[in-house]
Amino acid sequence: HFRLLFFDQFLGSLDSAGKALGVEKEKPEVWDIRIGLLGAVHPDYAGSDDYDTSLAPYFRINWKDTIVLGGRSVRARIYDRQGFSVGPVARLRGGRDEDDNDYLRGLGDDDRALEVGGFARYRTGPYRLRLTAVHDVGGGHNGAVVEMGAGVQVPFDRPWFLLMGKATWADQDYTSSYFGITARQAARSGLRPFRATAGIRDVGFSLSSRLPLWRGLALVAVLNYERLLGDAADSPLTARLGDANQLSASTGLIYQF
């Protein structure tokens, strides 16, 4: 389940990189359809220092740059002028199984979450700003998450990469689901109880690139780093059994019709 969430984050970085690097149309006339295959290296769970590899198909459907369906998310632009756009978003966040890693034994499974909310983006020249706020309505973590980001394409004159700095705030329900340990979970797992509260979950950056190869075929790549903070870093799952420094990377081929 964590693998699926990672790929959704990866796809979001690719979408931004394609436009920032000028290798795709700003607005498709009607339909923009892409398919591909992606491979990734990522932590077993948020806070883990054990890494796994994954292979997953890719698809993205964009209608007039207004409605975009890709991976496990859908968003719609209801306002888009002078580089500023806003609209609603819905996405499915993968859960976490205790079989994903030995350190999760006894903690039980976390169900998938259906997150709904809104987004705002601003673009001027080589610079990007993003804000996304969502709340789970599907009974997964039952919490709220706010994601903030600022980026720049480099180098300015002939860009090859999009560099994004980012931060995530999460409320107590979200943080408790993925980093907290109840008394019952402690008795089953052998870990000490831990009460996780709201706060900044992480800060980090991503470096993404999209290289055209032949006609609609492109090679894509993303490098991602996150530093867990607050209770996400202090949780026994991270401080004792894992690592607050989280690295992930992915690459693959995508064909744009």
PDB file of N, CA and C in Angstrom, residues 141-219:
ATOM      1  N   HIS A 141      -7.198   7.020   7.906  1.00  0.00           N
ATOM      2  CA  HIS A 141      -6.569   7.687   9.056  1.00  0.00           C
ATOM      3  C   HIS A 141      -7.488   8.726   9.693  1.00  0.00           C
ATOM      4  N   ASN A 142      -8.572   9.114   8.995  1.00  0.00           N
ATOM      5  CA  ASN A 142      -9.567  10.062   9.513  1.00  0.00           C
ATOM      6  C   ASN A 142      -8.987  11.437   9.829  1.00  0.00           C
ATOM      7  N   GLY A 143      -7.853  11.757   9.257  1.00  0.00           N
ATOM      8  CA  GLY A 143      -7.202  13.013   9.582  1.00  0.00           C
ATOM      9  C   GLY A 143      -7.104  13.969   8.417  1.00  0.00           C
ATOM     10  N   ALA A 144      -6.354  15.054   8.648  1.00  0.00           N
ATOM     11  CA  ALA A 144      -6.147  16.095   7.653  1.00  0.00           C
ATOM     12  C   ALA A 144      -4.662  16.251   7.368  1.00  0.00           C
ATOM     13  N   VAL A 145      -4.357  16.587   6.118  1.00  0.00           N
ATOM     14  CA  VAL A 145      -2.978  16.763   5.681  1.00  0.00           C
ATOM     15  C   VAL A 145      -2.901  18.022   4.826  1.00  0.00           C
ATOM     16  N   VAL A 146      -1.869  18.834   5.062  1.00  0.00           N
ATOM     17  CA  VAL A 146      -1.618  20.021   4.256  1.00  0.00           C
ATOM     18  C   VAL A 146      -0.193  19.916   3.695  1.00  0.00           C
ATOM     19  N   GLU A 147      -0.088  19.993   2.375  1.00  0.00           N
ATOM     20  CA  GLU A 147       1.208  19.875   1.706  1.00  0.00           C
ATOM     21  C   GLU A 147       1.548  21.202   1.037  1.00  0.00           C
ATOM     22  N   MET A 148       2.764  21.687   1.276  1.00  0.00           N
ATOM     23  CA  MET A 148       3.231  22.961   0.729  1.00  0.00           C
ATOM     24  C   MET A 148       4.512  22.722  -0.065  1.00  0.00           C
ATOM     25  N   GLY A 149       4.670  23.456  -1.167  1.00  0.00           N
ATOM     26  CA  GLY A 149       5.870  23.288  -1.968  1.00  0.00           C
ATOM     27  C   GLY A 149       6.229  24.535  -2.737  1.00  0.00           C
ATOM     28  N   ALA A 150       7.520  24.710  -2.997  1.00  0.00           N
ATOM     29  CA  ALA A 150       8.028  25.814  -3.809  1.00  0.00           C
ATOM     30  C   ALA A 150       9.160  25.262  -4.660  1.00  0.00           C
ATOM     31  N   GLY A 151       9.168  25.617  -5.954  1.00  0.00           N
ATOM     32  CA  GLY A 151      10.159  25.027  -6.839  1.00  0.00           C
ATOM     33  C   GLY A 151      10.688  25.989  -7.877  1.00  0.00           C
ATOM     34  N   VAL A 152      11.743  25.555  -8.548  1.00  0.00           N
ATOM     35  CA  VAL A 152      12.369  26.340  -9.601  1.00  0.00           C
ATOM     36  C   VAL A 152      12.970  25.388 -10.618  1.00  0.00           C
ATOM     37  N   GLN A 153      12.882  25.744 -11.889  1.00  0.00           N
ATOM     38  CA  GLN A 153      13.508  24.950 -12.927  1.00  0.00           C
ATOM     39  C   GLN A 153      14.960  25.419 -13.082  1.00  0.00           C
ATOM     40  N   VAL A 154      15.865  24.477 -13.252  1.00  0.00           N
ATOM     41  CA  VAL A 154      17.291  24.807 -13.346  1.00  0.00           C
ATOM     42  C   VAL A 154      17.929  24.027 -14.503  1.00  0.00           C
ATOM     43  N   PRO A 155      18.928  24.668 -15.171  1.00  0.00           N
ATOM     44  CA  PRO A 155      19.234  26.103 -15.093  1.00  0.00           C
ATOM     45  C   PRO A 155      18.128  26.939 -15.740  1.00  0.00           C
ATOM     46  N   PHE A 156      18.138  28.242 -15.487  1.00  0.00           N
ATOM     47  CA  PHE A 156      17.046  29.101 -15.940  1.00  0.00           C
ATOM     48  C   PHE A 156      16.913  29.137 -17.458  1.00  0.00           C
ATOM     49  N   ASP A 157      18.046  29.278 -18.150  1.00  0.00           N
ATOM     50  CA  ASP A 157      17.993  29.528 -19.589  1.00  0.00           C
ATOM     51  C   ASP A 157      17.613  28.291 -20.395  1.00  0.00           C
ATOM     52  N   ARG A 158      18.088  27.122 -19.971  1.00  0.00           N
ATOM     53  CA  ARG A 158      17.795  25.881 -20.684  1.00  0.00           C
ATOM     54  C   ARG A 158      17.577  24.768 -19.667  1.00  0.00           C
ATOM     55  N   PRO A 159      16.409  24.720 -19.054  1.00  0.00           N
ATOM     56  CA  PRO A 159      16.204  23.846 -17.899  1.00  0.00           C
ATOM     57  C   PRO A 159      16.240  22.359 -18.233  1.00  0.00           C
ATOM     58  N   TRP A 160      16.857  21.620 -17.312  1.00  0.00           N
ATOM     59  CA  TRP A 160      16.884  20.162 -17.396  1.00  0.00           C
ATOM     60  C   TRP A 160      16.199  19.514 -16.193  1.00  0.00           C
ATOM     61  N   PHE A 161      16.083  20.264 -15.111  1.00  0.00           N
ATOM     62  CA  PHE A 161      15.538  19.700 -13.878  1.00  0.00           C
ATOM     63  C   PHE A 161      14.533  20.659 -13.248  1.00  0.00           C
ATOM     64  N   LEU A 162      13.639  20.077 -12.459  1.00  0.00           N
ATOM     65  CA  LEU A 162      12.755  20.854 -11.610  1.00  0.00           C
ATOM     66  C   LEU A 162      13.093  20.510 -10.168  1.00  0.00           C
ATOM     67  N   LEU A 163      13.532  21.505  -9.398  1.00  0.00           N
ATOM     68  CA  LEU A 163      13.887  21.324  -7.991  1.00  0.00           C
ATOM     69  C   LEU A 163      12.763  21.885  -7.135  1.00  0.00           C
ATOM     70  N   MET A 164      12.166  21.030  -6.282  1.00  0.00           N
ATOM     71  CA  MET A 164      11.043  21.433  -5.439  1.00  0.00           C
ATOM     72  C   MET A 164      11.403  21.237  -3.970  1.00  0.00           C
ATOM     73  N   GLY A 165      11.232  22.302  -3.160  1.00  0.00           N
ATOM     74  CA  GLY A 165      11.287  22.159  -1.716  1.00  0.00           C
ATOM     75  C   GLY A 165       9.869  21.973  -1.196  1.00  0.00           C
ATOM     76  N   LYS A 166       9.708  21.191  -0.126  1.00  0.00           N
ATOM     77  CA  LYS A 166       8.351  20.873   0.311  1.00  0.00           C
ATOM     78  C   LYS A 166       8.290  20.637   1.810  1.00  0.00           C
ATOM     79  N   ALA A 167       7.087  20.742   2.351  1.00  0.00           N
ATOM     80  CA  ALA A 167       6.824  20.475   3.762  1.00  0.00           C
ATOM     81  C   ALA A 167       5.406  19.942   3.894  1.00  0.00           C
ATOM     82  N   THR A 168       5.181  19.099   4.906  1.00  0.00           N
ATOM     83  CA  THR A 168       3.867  18.504   5.144  1.00  0.00           C
ATOM     84  C   THR A 168       3.454  18.693   6.589  1.00  0.00           C
ATOM     85  N   TRP A 169       2.252  19.220   6.800  1.00  0.00           N
ATOM     86  CA  TRP A 169       1.654  19.282   8.131  1.00  0.00           C
ATOM     87  C   TRP A 169       0.546  18.240   8.208  1.00  0.00           C
ATOM     88  N   ALA A 170       0.451  17.564   9.362  1.00  0.00           N
ATOM     89  CA  ALA A 170      -0.593  16.557   9.555  1.00  0.00           C
ATOM     90  C   ALA A 170      -1.208  16.716  10.929  1.00  0.00           C
ATOM     91  N   ASP A 171      -2.515  16.448  11.038  1.00  0.00           N
ATOM     92  CA  ASP A 171      -3.177  16.567  12.333  1.00  0.00           C
ATOM     93  C   ASP A 171      -2.948  15.302  13.164  1.00  0.00           C
ATOM     94  N   GLN A 172      -3.518  15.282  14.365  1.00  0.00           N
ATOM     95  CA  GLN A 172      -3.249  14.193  15.291  1.00  0.00           C
ATOM     96  C   GLN A 172      -3.810  12.861  14.796  1.00  0.00           C
ATOM     97  N   ASP A 173      -4.982  12.872  14.170  1.00  0.00           N
ATOM     98  CA  ASP A 173      -5.560  11.620  13.682  1.00  0.00           C
ATOM     99  C   ASP A 173      -4.637  10.953  12.665  1.00  0.00           C
ATOM    100  N   TYR A 174      -4.122  11.747  11.728  1.00  0.00           N
ATOM    101  CA  TYR A 174      -3.203  11.199  10.730  1.00  0.00           C
ATOM    102  C   TYR A 174      -1.923  10.689  11.382  1.00  0.00           C
ATOM    103  N   THR A 175      -1.312  11.527  12.210  1.00  0.00           N
ATOM    104  CA  THR A 175      -0.021  11.160  12.811  1.00  0.00           C
ATOM    105  C   THR A 175      -0.162   9.938  13.715  1.00  0.00           C
ATOM    106  N   SER A 176      -1.264   9.857  14.455  1.00  0.00           N
ATOM    107  CA  SER A 176      -1.481   8.699  15.325  1.00  0.00           C
ATOM    108  C   SER A 176      -1.612   7.406  14.532  1.00  0.00           C
ATOM    109  N   SER A 177      -2.249   7.490  13.356  1.00  0.00           N
ATOM    110  CA  SER A 177      -2.470   6.291  12.553  1.00  0.00           C
ATOM    111  C   SER A 177      -1.160   5.662  12.083  1.00  0.00           C
ATOM    112  N   TYR A 178      -0.188   6.499  11.686  1.00  0.00           N
ATOM    113  CA  TYR A 178       1.028   5.977  11.071  1.00  0.00           C
ATOM    114  C   TYR A 178       2.253   5.994  11.982  1.00  0.00           C
ATOM    115  N   PHE A 179       2.197   6.771  13.081  1.00  0.00           N
ATOM    116  CA  PHE A 179       3.368   6.863  13.948  1.00  0.00           C
ATOM    117  C   PHE A 179       3.057   6.614  15.421  1.00  0.00           C
ATOM    118  N   GLY A 180       1.790   6.629  15.798  1.00  0.00           N
ATOM    119  CA  GLY A 180       1.421   6.373  17.180  1.00  0.00           C
ATOM    120  C   GLY A 180       1.361   4.883  17.492  1.00  0.00           C
ATOM    121  N   ILE A 181       1.487   4.540  18.783  1.00  0.00           N
ATOM    122  CA  ILE A 181       1.395   3.146  19.233  1.00  0.00           C
ATOM    123  C   ILE A 181       0.491   3.118  20.460  1.00  0.00           C
ATOM    124  N   THR A 182      -0.654   2.464  20.344  1.00  0.00           N
ATOM    125  CA  THR A 182      -1.591   2.363  21.453  1.00  0.00           C
ATOM    126  C   THR A 182      -1.106   1.322  22.456  1.00  0.00           C
ATOM    127  N   ALA A 183      -1.732   1.298  23.641  1.00  0.00           N
ATOM    128  CA  ALA A 183      -1.370   0.320  24.665  1.00  0.00           C
ATOM    129  C   ALA A 183      -1.580  -1.104  24.151  1.00  0.00           C
ATOM    130  N   ARG A 184      -2.649  -1.313  23.412  1.00  0.00           N
ATOM    131  CA  ARG A 184      -2.917  -2.653  22.860  1.00  0.00           C
ATOM    132  C   ARG A 184      -1.857  -3.040  21.840  1.00  0.00           C
ATOM    133  N   GLN A 185      -1.493  -2.110  20.975  1.00  0.00           N
ATOM    134  CA  GLN A 185      -0.452  -2.391  19.989  1.00  0.00           C
ATOM    135  C   GLN A 185       0.889  -2.643  20.671  1.00  0.00           C
ATOM    136  N   ALA A 186       1.167  -1.908  21.735  1.00  0.00           N
ATOM    137  CA  ALA A 186       2.416  -2.097  22.479  1.00  0.00           C
ATOM    138  C   ALA A 186       2.491  -3.493  23.085  1.00  0.00           C
ATOM    139  N   ALA A 187       1.370  -3.967  23.630  1.00  0.00           N
ATOM    140  CA  ALA A 187       1.347  -5.299  24.227  1.00  0.00           C
ATOM    141  C   ALA A 187       1.578  -6.382  23.185  1.00  0.00           C
ATOM    142  N   ARG A 188       1.084  -6.176  21.975  1.00  0.00           N
ATOM    143  CA  ARG A 188       1.225  -7.187  20.922  1.00  0.00           C
ATOM    144  C   ARG A 188       2.569  -7.124  20.217  1.00  0.00           C
ATOM    145  N   SER A 189       3.159  -5.916  20.126  1.00  0.00           N
ATOM    146  CA  SER A 189       4.382  -5.752  19.337  1.00  0.00           C
ATOM    147  C   SER A 189       5.659  -5.712  20.166  1.00  0.00           C
ATOM    148  N   GLY A 190       5.550  -5.397  21.462  1.00  0.00           N
ATOM    149  CA  GLY A 190       6.742  -5.259  22.288  1.00  0.00           C
ATOM    150  C   GLY A 190       7.325  -3.858  22.266  1.00  0.00           C
ATOM    151  N   LEU A 191       6.723  -2.951  21.504  1.00  0.00           N
ATOM    152  CA  LEU A 191       7.168  -1.561  21.469  1.00  0.00           C
ATOM    153  C   LEU A 191       6.516  -0.773  22.603  1.00  0.00           C
ATOM    154  N   ARG A 192       7.129   0.333  22.985  1.00  0.00           N
ATOM    155  CA  ARG A 192       6.539   1.160  24.036  1.00  0.00           C
ATOM    156  C   ARG A 192       5.389   1.981  23.460  1.00  0.00           C
ATOM    157  N   PRO A 193       4.373   2.252  24.275  1.00  0.00           N
ATOM    158  CA  PRO A 193       3.284   3.114  23.802  1.00  0.00           C
ATOM    159  C   PRO A 193       3.822   4.494  23.415  1.00  0.00           C
ATOM    160  N   PHE A 194       3.198   5.088  22.407  1.00  0.00           N
ATOM    161  CA  PHE A 194       3.639   6.403  21.957  1.00  0.00           C
ATOM    162  C   PHE A 194       2.437   7.185  21.473  1.00  0.00           C
ATOM    163  N   ARG A 195       2.265   8.381  22.026  1.00  0.00           N
ATOM    164  CA  ARG A 195       1.149   9.252  21.646  1.00  0.00           C
ATOM    165  C   ARG A 195       1.664  10.290  20.648  1.00  0.00           C
ATOM    166  N   ALA A 196       1.197  10.196  19.419  1.00  0.00           N
ATOM    167  CA  ALA A 196       1.619  11.121  18.364  1.00  0.00           C
ATOM    168  C   ALA A 196       0.609  12.252  18.243  1.00  0.00           C
ATOM    169  N   THR A 197       1.116  13.477  18.083  1.00  0.00           N
ATOM    170  CA  THR A 197       0.257  14.648  18.003  1.00  0.00           C
ATOM    171  C   THR A 197       0.444  15.360  16.664  1.00  0.00           C
ATOM    172  N   ALA A 198      -0.341  16.414  16.470  1.00  0.00           N
ATOM    173  CA  ALA A 198      -0.293  17.165  15.215  1.00  0.00           C
ATOM    174  C   ALA A 198       1.003  17.967  15.120  1.00  0.00           C
ATOM    175  N   GLY A 199       1.396  18.268  13.876  1.00  0.00           N
ATOM    176  CA  GLY A 199       2.588  19.087  13.670  1.00  0.00           C
ATOM    177  C   GLY A 199       3.152  18.909  12.278  1.00  0.00           C
ATOM    178  N   ILE A 200       4.291  19.539  12.045  1.00  0.00           N
ATOM    179  CA  ILE A 200       4.985  19.378  10.773  1.00  0.00           C
ATOM    180  C   ILE A 200       5.517  17.956  10.680  1.00  0.00           C
ATOM    181  N   ARG A 201       5.054  17.215   9.706  1.00  0.00           N
ATOM    182  CA  ARG A 201       5.452  15.816   9.542  1.00  0.00           C
ATOM    183  C   ARG A 201       6.824  15.684   8.925  1.00  0.00           C
ATOM    184  N   ASP A 202       7.107  16.517   7.907  1.00  0.00           N
ATOM    185  CA  ASP A 202       8.383  16.395   7.214  1.00  0.00           C
ATOM    186  C   ASP A 202       8.696  17.657   6.431  1.00  0.00           C
ATOM    187  N   VAL A 203       9.959  17.805   6.098  1.00  0.00           N
ATOM    188  CA  VAL A 203      10.430  18.777   5.111  1.00  0.00           C
ATOM    189  C   VAL A 203      11.363  18.020   4.178  1.00  0.00           C
ATOM    190  N   GLY A 204      11.518  18.516   2.969  1.00  0.00           N
ATOM    191  CA  GLY A 204      12.389  17.810   2.039  1.00  0.00           C
ATOM    192  C   GLY A 204      12.440  18.475   0.689  1.00  0.00           C
ATOM    193  N   PHE A 205      12.903  17.712  -0.282  1.00  0.00           N
ATOM    194  CA  PHE A 205      12.994  18.235  -1.643  1.00  0.00           C
ATOM    195  C   PHE A 205      12.873  17.085  -2.636  1.00  0.00           C
ATOM    196  N   SER A 206      12.541  17.435  -3.868  1.00  0.00           N
ATOM    197  CA  SER A 206      12.529  16.461  -4.961  1.00  0.00           C
ATOM    198  C   SER A 206      13.226  17.080  -6.168  1.00  0.00           C
ATOM    199  N   LEU A 207      13.905  16.236  -6.922  1.00  0.00           N
ATOM    200  CA  LEU A 207      14.564  16.654  -8.155  1.00  0.00           C
ATOM    201  C   LEU A 207      14.039  15.754  -9.261  1.00  0.00           C
ATOM    202  N   SER A 208      13.364  16.341 -10.247  1.00  0.00           N
ATOM    203  CA  SER A 208      12.725  15.546 -11.294  1.00  0.00           C
ATOM    204  C   SER A 208      13.162  16.019 -12.667  1.00  0.00           C
ATOM    205  N   SER A 209      13.125  15.099 -13.624  1.00  0.00           N
ATOM    206  CA  SER A 209      13.516  15.417 -14.992  1.00  0.00           C
ATOM    207  C   SER A 209      12.741  14.546 -15.962  1.00  0.00           C
ATOM    208  N   ARG A 210      12.522  15.086 -17.146  1.00  0.00           N
ATOM    209  CA  ARG A 210      11.794  14.378 -18.206  1.00  0.00           C
ATOM    210  C   ARG A 210      12.553  14.616 -19.504  1.00  0.00           C
ATOM    211  N   LEU A 211      13.074  13.549 -20.094  1.00  0.00           N
ATOM    212  CA  LEU A 211      13.923  13.656 -21.275  1.00  0.00           C
ATOM    213  C   LEU A 211      13.235  13.014 -22.478  1.00  0.00           C
ATOM    214  N   PRO A 212      12.848  13.805 -23.498  1.00  0.00           N
ATOM    215  CA  PRO A 212      12.242  13.226 -24.703  1.00  0.00           C
ATOM    216  C   PRO A 212      13.245  12.331 -25.424  1.00  0.00           C
ATOM    217  N   LEU A 213      12.761  11.161 -25.882  1.00  0.00           N
ATOM    218  CA  LEU A 213      13.622  10.224 -26.587  1.00  0.00           C
ATOM    219  C   LEU A 213      13.274  10.120 -28.068  1.00  0.00           C
ATOM    220  N   TRP A 214      12.005   9.833 -28.340  1.00  0.00           N
ATOM    221  CA  TRP A 214      11.587   9.614 -29.732  1.00  0.00           C
ATOM    222  C   TRP A 214      10.090   9.831 -29.826  1.00  0.00           C
ATOM    223  N   ARG A 215       9.698  10.819 -30.637  1.00  0.00           N
ATOM    224  CA  ARG A 215       8.286  11.170 -30.791  1.00  0.00           C
ATOM    225  C   ARG A 215       7.645  11.357 -29.421  1.00  0.00           C
ATOM    226  N   GLY A 216       6.655  10.536 -29.057  1.00  0.00           N
ATOM    227  CA  GLY A 216       5.976  10.726 -27.780  1.00  0.00           C
ATOM    228  C   GLY A 216       6.601  10.000 -26.609  1.00  0.00           C
ATOM    229  N   LEU A 217       7.746   9.331 -26.844  1.00  0.00           N
ATOM    230  CA  LEU A 217       8.386   8.542 -25.794  1.00  0.00           C
ATOM    231  C   LEU A 217       9.375   9.397 -25.004  1.00  0.00           C
ATOM    232  N   ALA A 218       9.348   9.260 -23.670  1.00  0.00           N
ATOM    233  CA  ALA A 218      10.232  10.043 -22.815  1.00  0.00           C
ATOM    234  C   ALA A 218      10.746   9.193 -21.666  1.00  0.00           C
ATOM    235  N   LEU A 219      11.982   9.488 -21.249  1.00  0.00           N
ATOM    236  CA  LEU A 219      12.577   8.892 -20.062  1.00  0.00           C
ATOM    237  C   LEU A 219      12.357   9.851 -18.901  1.00  0.00           C
TER     238      LEU A 219
END
